[in-house]
């Protein structure tokens, strides 16, 4: 999997090129296009067709309907803010990586029961950041984390230095890439 997962919100389909080109030019070959806007599925389909060398996934997928739409559009991975058993089952069946948001032992145990060993830790800044993830790693040595929420240039390095970090998620990658593009 890619080390950086930019959380992308596409309000209008016409913004897709600007955002994905900026990410690519910043050396980021991945985009989590979120189901927070009406054009999410369309943007995923467009991105998969026009940016075949990028890993395009869907984020903020909170139910089975959105998951099916995302996979139909070509999403290569699915991210949720929390854990959806329905979404996990679809992804398992289709062999698509699913990264659910899990911040408690109970949520991690539910993920493990579904065969998931990499979870999104969201919102990382609110749920105790690195300290909390390190405490959770004691009973769950098999788990890897994708901290997301409140991650930025000021704290990214402390996350990256820990070997249980599978990737880093965040909207700041997009913000930075667009600033660099100016
Ligand atoms: C997400 O859904 O992953 C978050 O909105 C990202 O949080 P951030 O904007 O603080 O990076």
CSV table of C-alpha atoms and ligand atoms in Angstrom, one decimal:
chain,number,residue,atom,x,y,z
A,1,UNK,CA,0.0,0.0,0.0
A,2,UNK,CA,1.0,3.6,-0.5
A,3,UNK,CA,2.5,5.4,2.6
A,4,UNK,CA,0.5,8.6,2.1
A,5,UNK,CA,-3.3,8.5,1.7
A,6,UNK,CA,-4.6,12.0,0.8
A,7,UNK,CA,-8.2,12.5,1.9
A,8,UNK,CA,-9.7,14.1,-1.2
A,9,UNK,CA,-13.0,16.0,-1.3
A,10,UNK,CA,-14.2,16.7,-4.9
A,11,UNK,CA,-17.0,19.1,-4.9
A,12,UNK,CA,-17.3,19.3,-8.7
A,13,UNK,CA,-16.0,16.7,-11.2
A,14,UNK,CA,-14.1,19.4,-13.0
A,15,UNK,CA,-11.8,19.8,-10.0
A,16,UNK,CA,-10.5,16.2,-10.3
A,17,UNK,CA,-7.7,16.9,-12.7
A,18,UNK,CA,-6.4,19.9,-10.8
A,19,UNK,CA,-6.2,17.9,-7.5
A,20,UNK,CA,-4.9,14.6,-8.9
A,21,UNK,CA,-2.3,16.4,-11.0
A,22,UNK,CA,-1.1,18.4,-8.0
A,23,UNK,CA,-0.8,15.2,-5.9
A,24,UNK,CA,1.1,13.4,-8.6
A,25,UNK,CA,3.5,16.4,-9.0
A,26,UNK,CA,4.1,16.2,-5.3
A,27,UNK,CA,5.1,12.6,-5.6
A,28,UNK,CA,1.9,11.2,-4.1
A,29,UNK,CA,0.4,8.4,-6.3
A,30,UNK,CA,-2.7,7.7,-4.2
A,31,UNK,CA,-6.1,9.4,-3.5
A,32,UNK,CA,-8.9,8.5,-1.2
A,33,UNK,CA,-11.9,10.2,-2.8
A,34,UNK,CA,-14.5,10.7,-0.2
A,35,UNK,CA,-18.2,10.0,-0.4
A,36,UNK,CA,-19.0,13.4,1.1
A,37,UNK,CA,-20.0,14.9,-2.2
A,38,UNK,CA,-22.6,13.8,-4.8
A,39,UNK,CA,-20.0,13.3,-7.5
A,40,UNK,CA,-17.7,11.0,-5.5
A,41,UNK,CA,-18.5,7.8,-7.5
A,42,UNK,CA,-18.2,9.7,-10.8
A,43,UNK,CA,-14.9,11.2,-9.7
A,44,UNK,CA,-13.5,7.8,-8.7
A,45,UNK,CA,-14.5,6.4,-12.2
A,46,UNK,CA,-12.9,9.4,-13.9
A,47,UNK,CA,-9.7,9.1,-11.8
A,48,UNK,CA,-9.4,5.4,-12.4
A,49,UNK,CA,-9.7,6.0,-16.2
A,50,UNK,CA,-7.4,9.0,-16.5
A,51,UNK,CA,-4.8,8.3,-13.8
A,52,UNK,CA,-4.2,4.6,-14.2
A,53,UNK,CA,-0.8,4.8,-12.4
A,54,UNK,CA,-2.4,6.2,-9.3
A,55,UNK,CA,-4.0,4.0,-6.5
A,56,UNK,CA,-7.5,5.4,-6.3
A,57,UNK,CA,-9.7,4.4,-3.4
A,58,UNK,CA,-12.9,5.6,-1.8
A,59,UNK,CA,-13.3,7.2,1.6
A,60,UNK,CA,-16.0,8.1,4.0
A,61,UNK,CA,-17.8,4.9,2.9
A,62,UNK,CA,-20.4,4.3,5.6
A,63,UNK,CA,-22.7,1.7,4.1
A,64,UNK,CA,-23.0,-1.2,1.7
A,65,UNK,CA,-24.7,1.0,-1.0
A,66,UNK,CA,-21.8,3.4,-1.1
A,67,UNK,CA,-19.3,0.6,-1.0
A,68,UNK,CA,-20.9,-1.1,-4.1
A,69,UNK,CA,-21.0,2.2,-5.9
A,70,UNK,CA,-17.3,2.8,-5.1
A,71,UNK,CA,-16.3,-0.6,-6.3
A,72,UNK,CA,-18.3,-0.3,-9.5
A,73,UNK,CA,-16.5,2.9,-10.2
A,74,UNK,CA,-13.2,1.1,-9.8
A,75,UNK,CA,-12.1,2.0,-6.3
A,76,UNK,CA,-9.0,-0.2,-5.3
A,77,UNK,CA,-9.5,0.3,-1.5
A,78,UNK,CA,-12.2,1.4,0.8
A,79,UNK,CA,-11.9,3.6,3.9
A,80,UNK,CA,-14.5,4.3,6.6
A,81,UNK,CA,-14.5,6.6,9.6
A,82,UNK,CA,-15.8,3.7,11.6
A,83,UNK,CA,-16.3,-0.1,11.2
A,84,UNK,CA,-19.1,-1.3,9.0
A,85,UNK,CA,-19.6,-5.1,9.0
A,86,UNK,CA,-21.6,-4.9,5.8
A,87,UNK,CA,-18.8,-3.0,4.0
A,88,UNK,CA,-16.2,-5.4,5.4
A,89,UNK,CA,-18.1,-8.4,4.0
A,90,UNK,CA,-18.4,-6.9,0.5
A,91,UNK,CA,-14.7,-6.0,0.5
A,92,UNK,CA,-13.7,-9.5,1.7
A,93,UNK,CA,-15.7,-11.1,-1.0
A,94,UNK,CA,-14.2,-8.9,-3.7
A,95,UNK,CA,-10.7,-9.1,-2.2
A,96,UNK,CA,-10.5,-5.3,-1.8
A,97,UNK,CA,-8.5,-3.9,1.1
A,98,UNK,CA,-10.8,-2.2,3.7
A,99,UNK,CA,-9.5,0.2,6.3
A,100,UNK,CA,-12.2,0.8,8.9
A,101,UNK,CA,-11.9,3.5,11.6
A,102,UNK,CA,-11.1,1.7,14.9
A,103,UNK,CA,-10.0,3.5,18.1
A,104,UNK,CA,-11.0,1.1,20.9
A,105,UNK,CA,-10.0,-2.5,21.8
A,106,UNK,CA,-13.6,-3.6,21.1
A,107,UNK,CA,-13.5,-2.0,17.6
A,108,UNK,CA,-10.1,-3.6,16.9
A,109,UNK,CA,-11.4,-7.0,18.0
A,110,UNK,CA,-14.4,-6.6,15.7
A,111,UNK,CA,-12.0,-5.8,12.8
A,112,UNK,CA,-9.8,-8.8,13.6
A,113,UNK,CA,-12.9,-11.1,13.5
A,114,UNK,CA,-13.5,-9.8,10.0
A,115,UNK,CA,-9.9,-10.6,9.0
A,116,UNK,CA,-8.8,-7.0,9.0
A,117,UNK,CA,-5.3,-6.2,10.4
A,118,UNK,CA,-4.8,-2.6,9.2
A,119,UNK,CA,-7.2,0.0,10.7
A,120,UNK,CA,-7.6,3.8,10.3
A,121,UNK,CA,-7.1,5.5,13.7
A,122,UNK,CA,-9.5,8.4,13.4
A,123,UNK,CA,-9.6,11.2,14.6
A,124,UNK,CA,-6.0,10.5,15.6
A,125,UNK,CA,-5.5,13.8,17.4
A,126,UNK,CA,-8.6,13.4,19.5
A,127,UNK,CA,-8.2,9.7,20.4
A,128,UNK,CA,-4.8,10.0,21.9
A,129,UNK,CA,-2.5,10.0,18.8
A,130,UNK,CA,0.7,7.9,19.0
A,131,UNK,CA,0.5,7.3,22.7
A,132,UNK,CA,-3.0,5.6,22.3
A,133,UNK,CA,-1.9,3.6,19.3
A,134,UNK,CA,1.2,2.3,21.2
A,135,UNK,CA,-1.0,1.3,24.1
A,136,UNK,CA,-3.3,-0.6,21.8
A,137,UNK,CA,-0.4,-2.3,20.1
A,138,UNK,CA,0.4,-4.2,23.3
A,139,UNK,CA,-2.6,-6.5,23.2
A,140,UNK,CA,-2.9,-6.3,19.4
A,141,UNK,CA,0.7,-6.8,18.0
A,142,UNK,CA,-0.8,-7.9,14.7
A,143,UNK,CA,-2.5,-4.5,14.1
A,144,UNK,CA,-1.1,-1.7,11.9
A,145,UNK,CA,-2.5,1.8,12.0
A,146,UNK,CA,-3.3,4.6,9.5
A,147,UNK,CA,-3.5,7.7,11.7
A,148,UNK,CA,-5.8,10.2,10.2
A,149,UNK,CA,-7.3,13.4,11.5
A,150,UNK,CA,-5.2,16.3,12.7
A,151,UNK,CA,-2.1,15.0,11.0
A,152,UNK,CA,0.1,17.6,9.3
A,153,UNK,CA,3.7,18.5,8.7
A,154,UNK,CA,4.2,19.4,12.4
A,155,UNK,CA,3.5,15.8,13.6
A,156,UNK,CA,3.8,13.5,10.6
A,157,UNK,CA,7.4,12.5,11.4
A,158,UNK,CA,6.6,11.2,14.8
A,159,UNK,CA,4.0,8.8,13.3
A,160,UNK,CA,6.3,7.8,10.4
A,161,UNK,CA,9.1,6.8,12.9
A,162,UNK,CA,7.0,4.0,14.4
A,163,UNK,CA,7.0,0.7,12.6
A,164,UNK,CA,3.3,-0.1,13.2
A,165,UNK,CA,2.2,2.8,11.0
A,166,UNK,CA,1.0,1.3,7.7
A,167,UNK,CA,0.3,4.7,6.2
A,168,UNK,CA,-0.7,8.3,7.0
A,169,UNK,CA,-4.0,9.7,6.0
A,170,UNK,CA,-5.1,13.3,5.8
A,171,UNK,CA,-6.5,16.2,3.9
A,172,UNK,CA,-3.3,18.2,4.4
A,173,UNK,CA,-1.6,16.3,1.6
A,174,UNK,CA,-4.1,17.9,-0.8
A,175,UNK,CA,-3.7,21.3,0.7
A,176,UNK,CA,0.0,21.2,0.4
A,177,UNK,CA,0.0,19.8,-3.2
A,178,UNK,CA,-2.4,22.6,-4.3
A,179,UNK,CA,-0.2,25.2,-2.6
A,180,UNK,CA,2.9,23.7,-4.4
A,181,UNK,CA,1.0,23.9,-7.7
A,182,UNK,CA,0.5,27.6,-7.5
B,1,LIG,C1,-10.9,12.0,7.3
B,1,LIG,O1,-12.1,11.7,7.0
B,1,LIG,O2,-10.1,11.1,7.2
B,1,LIG,C2,-10.6,13.3,7.8
B,1,LIG,O3,-11.5,14.3,7.4
B,1,LIG,C3,-9.2,13.8,7.6
B,1,LIG,O4,-8.9,14.6,8.6
B,1,LIG,P1,-7.9,15.8,8.4
B,1,LIG,O5,-8.7,16.8,7.5
B,1,LIG,O6,-7.7,16.4,9.8
B,1,LIG,O7,-6.7,15.4,7.7
